[in-house]
XYZ file of C-alpha atoms in Angstrom:
383
model
C -22.266 -10.898 -20.137
C -23.592 -7.607 -21.537
C -25.356 -5.781 -18.719
C -22.269 -5.014 -16.690
C -19.362 -5.353 -19.170
C -17.607 -7.634 -21.678
C -16.343 -10.352 -19.451
C -16.027 -13.241 -21.845
C -16.032 -16.951 -21.115
C -12.992 -17.856 -23.170
C -10.565 -17.977 -20.352
C -10.411 -17.481 -16.536
C -11.540 -14.378 -14.899
C -10.731 -13.053 -11.398
C -12.476 -10.308 -9.499
C -10.364 -7.911 -7.326
C -12.108 -6.438 -4.286
C -10.853 -4.758 -1.125
C -9.105 -1.574 -0.065
C -10.162 2.095 -0.377
C -9.296 2.453 -3.992
C -11.086 5.695 -4.545
C -8.649 7.839 -2.502
C -5.882 5.597 -1.239
C -2.874 5.390 -3.585
C -1.462 2.644 -1.416
C -4.443 0.474 -1.869
C -4.388 1.116 -5.681
C -0.724 0.182 -5.594
C -1.628 -3.098 -3.931
C -4.311 -3.787 -6.551
C -1.886 -3.026 -9.357
C 0.739 -5.371 -7.852
C -1.876 -8.180 -7.447
C -3.067 -7.736 -10.971
C 0.493 -8.130 -12.222
C 0.906 -11.302 -10.200
C -2.321 -12.720 -11.671
C -1.024 -12.224 -15.185
C 2.297 -13.910 -14.355
C 0.533 -16.862 -12.745
C -2.123 -17.348 -15.437
C -1.443 -16.083 -18.961
C -4.598 -14.967 -20.601
C -6.499 -14.470 -17.339
C -8.889 -11.503 -17.376
C -9.090 -9.230 -14.440
C -12.274 -7.467 -13.286
C -12.241 -5.066 -10.417
C -14.795 -3.431 -8.160
C -14.167 0.275 -8.861
C -15.958 3.633 -9.169
C -13.310 4.825 -11.712
C -13.238 2.360 -14.644
C -11.357 4.467 -17.133
C -8.698 5.397 -14.636
C -8.217 1.813 -13.401
C -8.111 0.315 -16.868
C -5.319 2.775 -17.733
C -3.416 2.869 -14.478
C -3.933 -0.531 -12.918
C -4.200 -2.760 -16.006
C -7.630 -4.211 -15.274
C -9.734 -5.557 -18.098
C -13.277 -4.839 -16.791
C -14.829 -2.655 -14.167
C -17.625 -3.753 -11.780
C -19.229 -0.652 -10.375
C -21.018 -2.143 -7.318
C -21.069 -5.203 -5.166
C -24.668 -6.013 -6.394
C -23.275 -6.022 -9.960
C -20.458 -8.302 -8.752
C -23.080 -10.744 -7.311
C -25.100 -10.618 -10.441
C -22.007 -11.559 -12.421
C -21.022 -14.261 -9.901
C -24.509 -15.859 -10.284
C -23.780 -16.198 -13.996
C -20.437 -17.821 -13.292
C -18.310 -14.993 -14.524
C -15.471 -15.385 -12.022
C -13.137 -18.206 -11.384
C -11.772 -16.542 -8.161
C -12.367 -13.619 -6.000
C -9.108 -11.962 -4.735
C -9.425 -9.858 -1.627
C -6.608 -7.442 -0.583
C -5.340 -3.939 -0.339
C -4.218 -2.679 3.111
C -5.360 -3.436 6.656
C -8.835 -4.599 5.945
C -9.976 -6.239 9.190
C -9.435 -4.380 12.440
C -11.361 -2.777 15.256
C -10.659 0.705 13.973
C -12.694 0.053 10.764
C -15.904 -0.296 12.856
C -18.652 -2.929 12.826
C -20.286 -1.703 9.661
C -17.144 -2.479 7.632
C -17.023 -5.911 9.045
C -20.762 -6.593 8.341
C -20.245 -5.328 4.752
C -17.431 -7.721 4.180
C -19.148 -10.627 5.773
C -22.209 -10.156 3.616
C -20.253 -9.519 0.422
C -17.802 -12.311 0.676
C -20.281 -14.983 1.825
C -22.678 -13.977 -0.990
C -19.813 -14.164 -3.530
C -18.712 -17.578 -2.187
C -22.142 -19.256 -2.162
C -23.713 -17.546 -5.171
C -20.671 -17.619 -7.366
C -19.358 -21.014 -6.221
C -15.855 -19.704 -6.733
C -12.921 -19.569 -4.258
C -12.333 -16.520 -2.164
C -8.549 -15.868 -1.781
C -6.812 -13.432 0.515
C -3.904 -11.502 -1.199
C -1.794 -9.807 1.420
C -4.362 -8.144 3.760
C -3.464 -6.904 7.168
C -5.532 -8.449 9.886
C -5.968 -7.014 13.410
C -5.830 -5.738 16.035
C -9.168 -7.330 16.932
C -9.726 -7.065 20.614
C -13.464 -6.284 20.620
C -16.070 -9.028 20.863
C -17.996 -7.788 17.879
C -14.616 -7.485 15.873
C -13.656 -11.029 16.631
C -17.162 -12.482 15.795
C -17.320 -10.669 12.510
C -13.759 -11.470 11.552
C -14.258 -15.190 12.358
C -17.251 -15.268 9.994
C -15.324 -13.405 7.290
C -12.236 -15.582 7.557
C -14.398 -18.757 7.163
C -15.300 -17.683 3.647
C -11.782 -18.117 2.388
C -10.251 -21.094 0.605
C -6.650 -19.888 1.279
C -4.853 -16.703 2.324
C -1.563 -14.919 2.417
C -1.288 -12.219 5.032
C 1.307 -9.445 5.064
C 2.898 -9.940 8.449
C 3.238 -12.406 11.349
C 0.950 -10.465 13.638
C -1.860 -10.894 11.097
C -1.057 -14.568 10.838
C -1.318 -14.915 14.646
C -4.639 -13.124 14.642
C -6.120 -15.426 11.939
C -4.908 -18.562 13.736
C -6.385 -17.301 16.957
C -9.719 -16.781 15.264
C -10.072 -19.855 12.999
C -7.277 -22.189 14.034
C -5.506 -24.198 11.275
C -8.562 -24.905 9.078
C -7.589 -22.075 6.690
C -4.389 -22.633 4.529
C -2.424 -19.616 5.510
C 1.122 -18.238 4.762
C 2.923 -14.900 5.286
C 4.520 -12.789 2.560
C 5.480 -9.076 2.179
C 2.680 -6.645 1.322
C 1.997 -7.063 -2.401
C 3.177 -3.432 -2.922
C 6.758 -4.684 -2.113
C 6.689 -6.440 -5.488
C 5.310 -3.617 -7.512
C 7.556 -2.742 -10.373
C 8.470 0.974 -10.647
C 8.469 3.013 -13.853
C 11.895 3.972 -15.124
C 14.031 6.689 -13.536
C 13.999 8.691 -16.781
C 10.308 8.500 -17.037
C 9.930 9.730 -13.519
C 11.979 12.806 -14.281
C 9.946 13.461 -17.519
C 6.653 13.014 -15.543
C 7.905 15.555 -12.972
C 8.546 18.179 -15.642
C 5.581 17.554 -17.860
C 2.775 16.556 -15.495
C 3.853 18.091 -12.186
C 5.703 21.159 -13.473
C 8.803 20.427 -11.303
C 12.310 20.605 -12.700
C 15.047 19.356 -10.278
C 18.362 21.255 -10.093
C 21.773 19.743 -9.695
C 23.420 19.751 -6.311
C 20.162 20.030 -4.312
C 18.950 17.686 -1.663
C 15.565 16.314 -2.705
C 13.404 15.284 0.355
C 10.172 13.390 -0.362
C 7.551 13.513 2.409
C 4.262 11.537 2.648
C 2.550 13.147 5.657
C -0.778 12.554 7.477
C -3.057 14.742 9.509
C -2.541 14.846 13.241
C -0.257 16.184 15.988
C 2.810 15.303 13.878
C 2.316 18.144 11.375
C 3.883 20.952 13.330
C 7.091 19.155 14.673
C 7.457 17.554 11.128
C 7.607 20.991 9.493
C 10.030 22.317 12.151
C 12.457 19.413 11.842
C 12.375 19.546 8.003
C 13.139 23.300 8.056
C 16.093 22.697 10.385
C 17.473 19.859 8.287
C 17.154 22.041 5.216
C 19.093 24.962 6.736
C 22.519 25.498 5.250
C 22.016 23.368 2.092
C 20.169 23.697 -1.150
C 17.023 21.591 -0.601
C 13.737 20.951 -2.446
C 10.735 19.111 -1.016
C 8.367 16.823 -2.969
C 5.194 16.281 -1.038
C 3.180 13.074 -1.693
C -0.526 13.190 -0.685
C -1.098 9.380 -0.633
C -4.594 9.398 0.829
C -7.113 11.776 -0.745
C -10.221 10.435 0.942
C -12.079 13.312 2.789
C -11.643 11.755 6.272
C -7.871 11.924 5.848
C -7.243 14.711 3.302
C -3.460 14.320 2.875
C -3.574 16.982 0.169
C -4.678 19.646 2.703
C -1.896 18.485 5.110
C 0.579 18.639 2.193
C -0.535 22.264 1.296
C -0.262 23.362 4.842
C 3.212 21.791 5.101
C 4.441 23.354 1.889
C 3.298 26.848 3.128
C 5.338 26.350 6.258
C 8.579 25.112 4.627
C 11.334 27.569 3.822
C 12.812 25.685 0.896
C 10.913 25.182 -2.389
C 8.083 22.637 -1.906
C 5.804 21.046 -4.441
C 2.605 19.245 -3.684
C 2.462 16.413 -6.276
C -0.945 15.611 -7.789
C 0.038 12.059 -8.355
C -2.451 11.551 -11.133
C -0.502 8.601 -12.363
C -0.150 4.840 -12.160
C 1.193 3.477 -8.928
C 4.334 2.310 -10.836
C 5.058 5.999 -11.595
C 4.378 7.119 -8.071
C 6.891 4.561 -6.890
C 9.433 5.879 -9.411
C 8.822 9.471 -8.184
C 9.866 8.338 -4.695
C 13.082 7.145 -6.289
C 14.099 10.654 -7.364
C 14.235 11.728 -3.763
C 17.629 11.546 -1.935
C 15.710 10.751 1.319
C 12.031 10.104 2.116
C 9.997 10.714 5.129
C 6.790 8.622 5.397
C 3.799 8.451 7.730
C 1.945 6.186 5.277
C 3.050 2.605 5.176
C 2.695 1.987 1.483
C 4.475 5.266 0.668
C 7.369 4.196 2.766
C 7.347 0.741 1.290
C 7.450 2.126 -2.234
C 10.309 4.398 -1.319
C 12.385 1.625 0.187
C 11.719 -0.374 -2.988
C 13.530 2.175 -5.099
C 16.514 2.394 -2.620
C 15.429 5.749 -1.153
C 16.706 6.009 2.427
C 13.384 6.250 4.252
C 12.402 7.508 7.757
C 9.140 6.126 8.918
C 6.835 7.525 11.616
C 4.307 5.033 12.625
C 2.892 3.310 15.688
C 2.083 0.034 13.844
C 4.305 -2.857 15.100
C 3.869 -4.714 11.762
C 5.257 -1.692 9.867
C 8.246 -1.577 12.154
C 8.937 -5.295 11.252
C 9.581 -4.273 7.675
C 12.249 -1.810 8.683
C 13.697 -4.297 11.107
C 13.809 -6.981 8.385
C 15.870 -4.546 6.249
C 18.192 -3.591 9.081
C 16.666 -0.011 8.876
C 15.002 0.178 12.278
C 17.141 3.115 13.442
C 15.058 5.153 10.889
C 11.735 4.132 12.402
C 10.139 6.407 14.915
C 6.943 6.275 17.006
C 4.681 9.303 16.623
C 5.143 10.025 20.256
C 8.825 10.331 19.790
C 8.254 13.114 17.166
C 5.475 15.014 19.137
C 7.304 14.862 22.437
C 9.283 17.596 24.037
C 12.471 16.638 22.180
C 10.724 15.427 19.141
C 11.932 18.122 16.668
C 15.510 17.566 17.785
C 15.266 13.734 17.424
C 13.777 13.930 13.942
C 16.220 16.683 12.809
C 19.127 14.526 13.964
C 17.922 11.511 11.999
C 17.239 13.616 8.918
C 20.741 15.085 9.007
C 22.423 11.681 9.641
C 20.414 10.101 6.805
C 21.168 12.872 4.399
C 24.944 12.596 5.157
C 24.992 8.835 4.619
C 22.372 8.685 1.897
C 24.669 6.982 -0.661
C 25.751 4.286 1.696
C 22.170 3.686 2.882
C 20.942 3.477 -0.723
C 23.663 0.960 -1.644
C 22.691 -1.143 1.379
C 18.938 -1.149 0.386
C 19.924 -2.028 -3.244
C 21.541 -5.258 -1.831
C 18.846 -6.123 0.724
C 15.609 -5.166 -0.924
C 15.564 -7.834 -3.726
C 15.754 -10.685 -1.229
C 12.999 -9.093 0.791
C 10.685 -8.451 -2.230
C 11.370 -11.993 -3.482
C 8.856 -13.111 -0.909
C 6.073 -11.796 -3.149
C 6.614 -14.783 -5.345
C 4.346 -16.521 -2.886
C 1.363 -14.715 -4.411
C 2.187 -16.191 -7.805
C 2.484 -19.685 -6.405
C -0.871 -19.393 -4.604
C -2.611 -18.008 -7.612
C -1.326 -20.837 -9.781
C -2.913 -23.289 -7.415
C -6.177 -21.476 -7.525
C -6.423 -20.736 -11.268
C -4.746 -23.733 -12.899
C -7.181 -26.612 -13.548
C -6.261 -29.862 -11.845
Protein backbone atom coordinates (compact mmCIF):
# COMPACT_ATOMS: atom_id res chain seq x y z
CA UNK A 1 0.00 0.00 0.00
CA UNK A 2 1.78 3.13 -1.18
CA UNK A 3 -0.75 5.94 -1.19
CA UNK A 4 -1.05 6.18 2.57
CA UNK A 5 2.01 4.52 4.02
CA UNK A 6 4.10 1.35 4.08
CA UNK A 7 1.73 -1.12 5.67
CA UNK A 8 2.96 -4.43 4.34
CA UNK A 9 1.15 -7.71 4.07
CA UNK A 10 3.79 -9.92 5.69
CA UNK A 11 2.13 -10.03 9.09
CA UNK A 12 -0.99 -8.91 10.90
CA UNK A 13 -1.76 -5.23 11.24
CA UNK A 14 -4.15 -3.46 13.60
CA UNK A 15 -5.59 0.04 13.41
CA UNK A 16 -5.90 2.11 16.59
CA UNK A 17 -8.67 4.70 16.66
CA UNK A 18 -10.50 6.61 19.37
CA UNK A 19 -9.76 9.27 21.94
CA UNK A 20 -8.65 12.86 21.53
CA UNK A 21 -5.01 12.12 20.86
CA UNK A 22 -4.22 15.64 19.61
CA UNK A 23 -4.43 17.35 22.98
CA UNK A 24 -5.17 14.71 25.59
CA UNK A 25 -2.12 13.13 27.20
CA UNK A 26 -4.38 10.63 28.95
CA UNK A 27 -5.80 9.36 25.64
CA UNK A 28 -2.27 9.13 24.25
CA UNK A 29 -1.26 7.13 27.30
CA UNK A 30 -4.14 4.74 26.67
CA UNK A 31 -3.04 4.35 23.07
CA UNK A 32 0.55 3.67 24.12
CA UNK A 33 -0.64 1.06 26.62
CA UNK A 34 -2.85 -0.64 24.03
CA UNK A 35 0.01 -0.70 21.51
CA UNK A 36 2.25 -2.38 24.09
CA UNK A 37 -0.43 -5.01 24.75
CA UNK A 38 -0.75 -5.70 21.02
CA UNK A 39 2.96 -6.41 20.77
CA UNK A 40 2.88 -8.76 23.75
CA UNK A 41 -0.14 -10.58 22.36
CA UNK A 42 1.13 -10.92 18.80
CA UNK A 43 4.84 -10.75 18.05
CA UNK A 44 5.50 -9.08 14.72
CA UNK A 45 2.11 -7.38 14.55
CA UNK A 46 2.26 -3.95 12.90
CA UNK A 47 0.36 -1.08 14.44
CA UNK A 48 -1.26 1.70 12.46
CA UNK A 49 -2.98 4.63 14.16
CA UNK A 50 -5.33 7.39 13.14
CA UNK A 51 -3.30 10.49 14.05
CA UNK A 52 -2.54 14.01 12.90
CA UNK A 53 0.98 13.78 14.38
CA UNK A 54 2.72 10.84 12.68
CA UNK A 55 6.30 11.69 13.64
CA UNK A 56 5.44 12.32 17.28
CA UNK A 57 3.33 9.19 17.60
CA UNK A 58 5.90 6.96 15.94
CA UNK A 59 8.50 8.17 18.43
CA UNK A 60 6.40 8.45 21.59
CA UNK A 61 3.72 5.79 21.17
CA UNK A 62 5.63 3.17 19.23
CA UNK A 63 3.25 2.96 16.26
CA UNK A 64 4.53 1.75 12.89
CA UNK A 65 2.31 3.65 10.49
CA UNK A 66 0.15 6.76 10.63
CA UNK A 67 -3.26 7.10 9.03
CA UNK A 68 -4.11 10.77 8.78
CA UNK A 69 -7.86 10.58 8.26
CA UNK A 70 -10.80 8.22 8.54
CA UNK A 71 -11.31 8.28 4.74
CA UNK A 72 -7.71 7.08 4.43
CA UNK A 73 -8.46 4.35 6.97
CA UNK A 74 -11.49 3.25 4.93
CA UNK A 75 -9.40 3.17 1.77
CA UNK A 76 -6.84 0.96 3.50
CA UNK A 77 -9.57 -1.23 4.94
CA UNK A 78 -11.00 -1.76 1.46
CA UNK A 79 -7.58 -3.09 0.43
CA UNK A 80 -7.58 -5.51 3.37
CA UNK A 81 -4.78 -3.75 5.25
CA UNK A 82 -6.13 -4.36 8.77
CA UNK A 83 -6.70 -7.56 10.67
CA UNK A 84 -8.52 -5.73 13.48
CA UNK A 85 -9.62 -2.26 14.47
CA UNK A 86 -9.02 -1.40 18.14
CA UNK A 87 -11.17 1.36 19.62
CA UNK A 88 -10.29 2.95 22.95
CA UNK A 89 -8.86 5.92 24.79
CA UNK A 90 -11.06 7.42 27.47
CA UNK A 91 -14.81 7.91 27.88
CA UNK A 92 -15.89 7.68 24.26
CA UNK A 93 -19.66 7.22 24.44
CA UNK A 94 -21.65 9.53 26.70
CA UNK A 95 -24.31 12.20 26.42
CA UNK A 96 -21.83 14.97 27.12
CA UNK A 97 -19.97 14.26 23.85
CA UNK A 98 -23.03 15.34 21.85
CA UNK A 99 -24.87 13.67 18.95
CA UNK A 100 -22.29 14.62 16.31
CA UNK A 101 -19.67 12.51 18.07
CA UNK A 102 -22.05 9.56 18.15
CA UNK A 103 -22.92 9.92 14.47
CA UNK A 104 -19.23 10.12 13.60
CA UNK A 105 -18.42 6.92 15.43
CA UNK A 106 -21.43 5.09 14.05
CA UNK A 107 -20.51 5.93 10.47
CA UNK A 108 -16.79 5.24 10.91
CA UNK A 109 -17.09 1.95 12.77
CA UNK A 110 -19.86 0.52 10.61
CA UNK A 111 -17.93 1.45 7.45
CA UNK A 112 -14.70 -0.12 8.76
CA UNK A 113 -16.57 -3.25 9.73
CA UNK A 114 -18.39 -3.77 6.44
CA UNK A 115 -15.76 -2.43 4.06
CA UNK A 116 -12.74 -3.90 5.80
CA UNK A 117 -14.41 -7.15 6.89
CA UNK A 118 -12.26 -7.12 10.01
CA UNK A 119 -13.28 -7.32 13.67
CA UNK A 120 -13.94 -4.15 15.64
CA UNK A 121 -12.69 -4.56 19.22
CA UNK A 122 -13.24 -2.28 22.22
CA UNK A 123 -10.11 -1.77 24.33
CA UNK A 124 -11.07 -0.20 27.64
CA UNK A 125 -13.44 2.62 26.70
CA UNK A 126 -15.72 4.26 29.22
CA UNK A 127 -19.39 4.06 28.23
CA UNK A 128 -22.11 6.31 29.62
CA UNK A 129 -23.95 7.97 31.12
CA UNK A 130 -26.44 7.66 28.26
CA UNK A 131 -29.82 8.92 29.38
CA UNK A 132 -30.96 10.78 26.25
CA UNK A 133 -32.99 9.03 23.60
CA UNK A 134 -30.60 10.03 20.83
CA UNK A 135 -27.60 8.96 22.90
CA UNK A 136 -29.03 5.50 23.48
CA UNK A 137 -30.05 5.03 19.84
CA UNK A 138 -26.62 6.00 18.54
CA UNK A 139 -24.77 3.98 21.18
CA UNK A 140 -26.86 0.90 20.42
CA UNK A 141 -25.93 1.17 16.74
CA UNK A 142 -22.26 1.70 17.58
CA UNK A 143 -22.04 -1.20 20.01
CA UNK A 144 -23.55 -3.57 17.45
CA UNK A 145 -20.46 -3.10 15.29
CA UNK A 146 -18.17 -4.78 17.83
CA UNK A 147 -17.03 -8.36 17.86
CA UNK A 148 -15.96 -8.16 21.50
CA UNK A 149 -15.18 -5.51 24.08
CA UNK A 150 -13.47 -4.84 27.38
CA UNK A 151 -14.76 -1.79 29.25
CA UNK A 152 -12.96 -0.02 32.05
CA UNK A 153 -15.56 -0.16 34.82
CA UNK A 154 -18.73 -1.90 35.99
CA UNK A 155 -20.93 1.09 35.23
CA UNK A 156 -19.85 0.96 31.59
CA UNK A 157 -20.57 -2.77 31.56
CA UNK A 158 -24.09 -2.24 32.92
CA UNK A 159 -24.69 0.48 30.33
CA UNK A 160 -23.62 -1.81 27.48
CA UNK A 161 -25.77 -4.69 28.76
CA UNK A 162 -28.76 -2.39 29.05
CA UNK A 163 -28.37 -1.32 25.42
CA UNK A 164 -27.44 -4.55 23.60
CA UNK A 165 -28.05 -7.33 26.11
CA UNK A 166 -25.66 -10.29 26.09
CA UNK A 167 -25.08 -10.57 22.34
CA UNK A 168 -21.72 -8.76 22.69
CA UNK A 169 -18.90 -10.67 24.44
CA UNK A 170 -18.02 -8.24 27.21
CA UNK A 171 -15.71 -8.10 30.20
CA UNK A 172 -14.36 -5.50 32.63
CA UNK A 173 -10.72 -4.60 33.26
CA UNK A 174 -8.89 -1.53 34.55
CA UNK A 175 -8.36 1.33 32.14
CA UNK A 176 -5.44 0.40 29.84
CA UNK A 177 -3.39 3.25 31.33
CA UNK A 178 -3.18 1.26 34.57
CA UNK A 179 -0.90 -1.17 32.73
CA UNK A 180 1.36 1.45 31.14
CA UNK A 181 4.99 0.95 32.12
CA UNK A 182 6.74 4.06 33.39
CA UNK A 183 10.17 5.26 32.39
CA UNK A 184 12.87 4.87 35.01
CA UNK A 185 13.14 7.11 38.05
CA UNK A 186 16.64 8.26 37.02
CA UNK A 187 15.44 9.08 33.51
CA UNK A 188 12.62 11.15 34.98
CA UNK A 189 15.04 13.28 37.00
CA UNK A 190 17.29 13.69 33.96
CA UNK A 191 14.29 14.74 31.84
CA UNK A 192 13.21 17.27 34.45
CA UNK A 193 16.66 18.86 34.40
CA UNK A 194 17.38 18.74 30.67
CA UNK A 195 13.96 19.16 29.02
CA UNK A 196 11.93 20.99 31.66
CA UNK A 197 14.71 23.05 33.30
CA UNK A 198 13.74 21.91 36.80
CA UNK A 199 16.24 20.75 39.41
CA UNK A 200 14.74 19.36 42.59
CA UNK A 201 16.45 20.14 45.87
CA UNK A 202 16.83 17.87 48.86
CA UNK A 203 14.45 18.09 51.80
CA UNK A 204 11.65 19.78 49.88
CA UNK A 205 8.09 18.56 49.52
CA UNK A 206 7.30 18.07 45.82
CA UNK A 207 3.58 18.36 45.04
CA UNK A 208 2.34 17.42 41.57
CA UNK A 209 -0.92 18.97 40.38
CA UNK A 210 -3.01 18.15 37.31
CA UNK A 211 -5.74 20.83 37.34
CA UNK A 212 -8.66 21.56 35.07
CA UNK A 213 -10.61 24.76 34.37
CA UNK A 214 -13.62 25.61 36.46
CA UNK A 215 -14.72 26.78 39.89
CA UNK A 216 -12.14 24.58 41.56
CA UNK A 217 -9.20 26.74 40.47
CA UNK A 218 -9.39 29.34 43.25
CA UNK A 219 -9.95 27.02 46.24
CA UNK A 220 -7.30 24.65 44.90
CA UNK A 221 -4.69 27.43 44.87
CA UNK A 222 -5.69 28.57 48.37
CA UNK A 223 -5.46 25.04 49.82
CA UNK A 224 -2.10 24.38 48.15
CA UNK A 225 -0.67 27.62 49.56
CA UNK A 226 -1.87 26.78 53.05
CA UNK A 227 -0.45 23.26 52.85
CA UNK A 228 2.91 24.63 51.68
CA UNK A 229 3.17 27.13 54.54
CA UNK A 230 5.93 26.34 57.00
CA UNK A 231 7.77 23.79 54.89
CA UNK A 232 10.04 23.88 51.86
CA UNK A 233 7.76 23.06 48.93
CA UNK A 234 7.94 22.90 45.14
CA UNK A 235 5.01 22.44 42.76
CA UNK A 236 5.10 20.58 39.44
CA UNK A 237 2.04 21.41 37.33
CA UNK A 238 0.88 18.88 34.74
CA UNK A 239 -1.29 20.26 31.88
CA UNK A 240 -2.82 16.96 30.79
CA UNK A 241 -5.34 18.31 28.30
CA UNK A 242 -4.08 20.90 25.81
CA UNK A 243 -7.15 21.07 23.56
CA UNK A 244 -8.49 24.61 23.25
CA UNK A 245 -11.83 23.77 24.87
CA UNK A 246 -10.02 22.67 28.02
CA UNK A 247 -6.70 24.56 27.96
CA UNK A 248 -5.13 23.02 31.04
CA UNK A 249 -1.94 24.91 30.22
CA UNK A 250 -3.70 28.24 30.83
CA UNK A 251 -5.04 26.89 34.12
CA UNK A 252 -1.57 25.75 35.13
CA UNK A 253 -0.06 29.13 34.29
CA UNK A 254 -2.68 30.90 36.37
CA UNK A 255 -2.20 28.48 39.24
CA UNK A 256 1.58 28.90 39.14
CA UNK A 257 1.16 32.69 39.31
CA UNK A 258 -0.93 32.39 42.45
CA UNK A 259 1.26 29.92 44.36
CA UNK A 260 3.73 31.23 46.91
CA UNK A 261 6.24 28.38 46.57
CA UNK A 262 8.26 27.73 43.39
CA UNK A 263 5.96 26.30 40.71
CA UNK A 264 6.84 24.90 37.29
CA UNK A 265 4.41 24.31 34.41
CA UNK A 266 5.73 21.22 32.66
CA UNK A 267 5.61 21.12 28.85
CA UNK A 268 5.23 17.33 28.87
CA UNK A 269 6.64 17.04 25.37
CA UNK A 270 7.44 13.43 26.03
CA UNK A 271 6.18 9.89 25.77
CA UNK A 272 3.38 8.93 28.17
CA UNK A 273 5.80 6.56 29.90
CA UNK A 274 7.95 9.56 30.84
CA UNK A 275 4.94 11.59 31.98
CA UNK A 276 4.05 8.72 34.30
CA UNK A 277 7.59 8.63 35.66
CA UNK A 278 7.46 12.39 36.27
CA UNK A 279 4.41 11.87 38.48
CA UNK A 280 6.56 9.45 40.44
CA UNK A 281 9.07 12.10 41.47
CA UNK A 282 6.29 13.87 43.39
CA UNK A 283 5.84 13.22 47.09
CA UNK A 284 2.09 13.73 46.73
CA UNK A 285 -0.14 14.34 43.72
CA UNK A 286 -3.42 16.23 43.29
CA UNK A 287 -5.42 15.31 40.22
CA UNK A 288 -8.61 16.53 38.60
CA UNK A 289 -7.87 14.43 35.50
CA UNK A 290 -8.58 10.70 35.71
CA UNK A 291 -5.61 9.46 33.70
CA UNK A 292 -3.22 11.79 35.52
CA UNK A 293 -4.34 10.38 38.84
CA UNK A 294 -4.19 6.82 37.53
CA UNK A 295 -0.63 7.31 36.34
CA UNK A 296 0.39 8.84 39.68
CA UNK A 297 -1.13 5.94 41.63
CA UNK A 298 0.75 3.56 39.36
CA UNK A 299 4.10 4.96 40.50
CA UNK A 300 3.10 4.84 44.18
CA UNK A 301 2.53 8.58 44.54
CA UNK A 302 -0.06 9.31 47.26
CA UNK A 303 -2.81 10.84 45.13
CA UNK A 304 -5.72 13.09 46.03
CA UNK A 305 -8.44 13.06 43.36
CA UNK A 306 -11.14 15.66 42.80
CA UNK A 307 -13.83 14.30 40.50
CA UNK A 308 -17.57 13.80 40.27
CA UNK A 309 -17.28 10.58 38.22
CA UNK A 310 -18.46 7.50 40.17
CA UNK A 311 -16.35 5.16 38.03
CA UNK A 312 -13.22 7.09 38.98
CA UNK A 313 -14.10 6.84 42.65
CA UNK A 314 -14.29 3.06 42.19
CA UNK A 315 -10.56 2.96 41.39
CA UNK A 316 -9.64 4.73 44.63
CA UNK A 317 -12.05 2.48 46.50
CA UNK A 318 -10.50 -0.65 44.99
CA UNK A 319 -7.12 0.52 46.28
CA UNK A 320 -8.52 1.46 49.70
CA UNK A 321 -7.68 5.11 48.95
CA UNK A 322 -11.20 6.54 48.98
CA UNK A 323 -10.43 8.90 51.85
CA UNK A 324 -8.35 10.84 49.32
CA UNK A 325 -11.18 11.18 46.81
CA UNK A 326 -13.26 14.37 46.86
CA UNK A 327 -16.28 15.59 44.95
CA UNK A 328 -15.76 19.01 43.30
CA UNK A 329 -18.59 20.41 45.44
CA UNK A 330 -16.67 19.49 48.57
CA UNK A 331 -13.76 21.67 47.41
CA UNK A 332 -15.79 24.61 46.10
CA UNK A 333 -18.12 24.68 49.12
CA UNK A 334 -17.87 27.04 52.07
CA UNK A 335 -15.40 24.83 53.93
CA UNK A 336 -13.73 23.43 50.81
CA UNK A 337 -10.34 25.06 51.31
CA UNK A 338 -10.16 23.76 54.88
CA UNK A 339 -11.15 20.25 53.77
CA UNK A 340 -8.57 20.08 50.99
CA UNK A 341 -5.83 21.61 53.14
CA UNK A 342 -6.46 19.02 55.84
CA UNK A 343 -6.23 16.14 53.36
CA UNK A 344 -3.07 17.61 51.84
CA UNK A 345 -1.39 17.93 55.23
CA UNK A 346 -2.43 14.47 56.39
CA UNK A 347 -1.29 12.93 53.10
CA UNK A 348 2.07 14.73 53.27
CA UNK A 349 2.63 13.61 56.87
CA UNK A 350 1.92 9.95 55.99
CA UNK A 351 3.30 9.92 52.46
CA UNK A 352 5.86 7.19 53.07
CA UNK A 353 3.30 4.85 54.63
CA UNK A 354 0.77 5.57 51.89
CA UNK A 355 3.38 4.97 49.17
CA UNK A 356 4.35 1.64 50.73
CA UNK A 357 0.71 0.61 50.76
CA UNK A 358 0.28 1.52 47.10
CA UNK A 359 3.41 -0.46 46.24
CA UNK A 360 1.70 -3.54 47.70
CA UNK A 361 -1.79 -2.98 46.29
CA UNK A 362 -1.14 -1.56 42.83
CA UNK A 363 0.43 -4.65 41.14
CA UNK A 364 -2.65 -6.75 41.87
CA UNK A 365 -4.94 -4.04 40.54
CA UNK A 366 -2.89 -3.46 37.38
CA UNK A 367 -2.68 -7.21 36.76
CA UNK A 368 -6.24 -6.95 35.50
CA UNK A 369 -4.85 -5.34 32.33
CA UNK A 370 -3.67 -8.80 31.25
CA UNK A 371 -7.25 -9.25 30.04
CA UNK A 372 -6.40 -7.04 27.06
CA UNK A 373 -3.62 -9.39 26.01
CA UNK A 374 -5.88 -12.42 26.30
CA UNK A 375 -8.55 -10.75 24.18
CA UNK A 376 -6.06 -9.60 21.56
CA UNK A 377 -4.59 -13.09 21.26
CA UNK A 378 -8.07 -14.42 20.51
CA UNK A 379 -8.59 -11.77 17.85
CA UNK A 380 -5.15 -11.85 16.18
CA UNK A 381 -4.14 -15.51 16.44
CA UNK A 382 -5.33 -17.60 13.48
CA UNK A 383 -7.65 -20.48 14.47
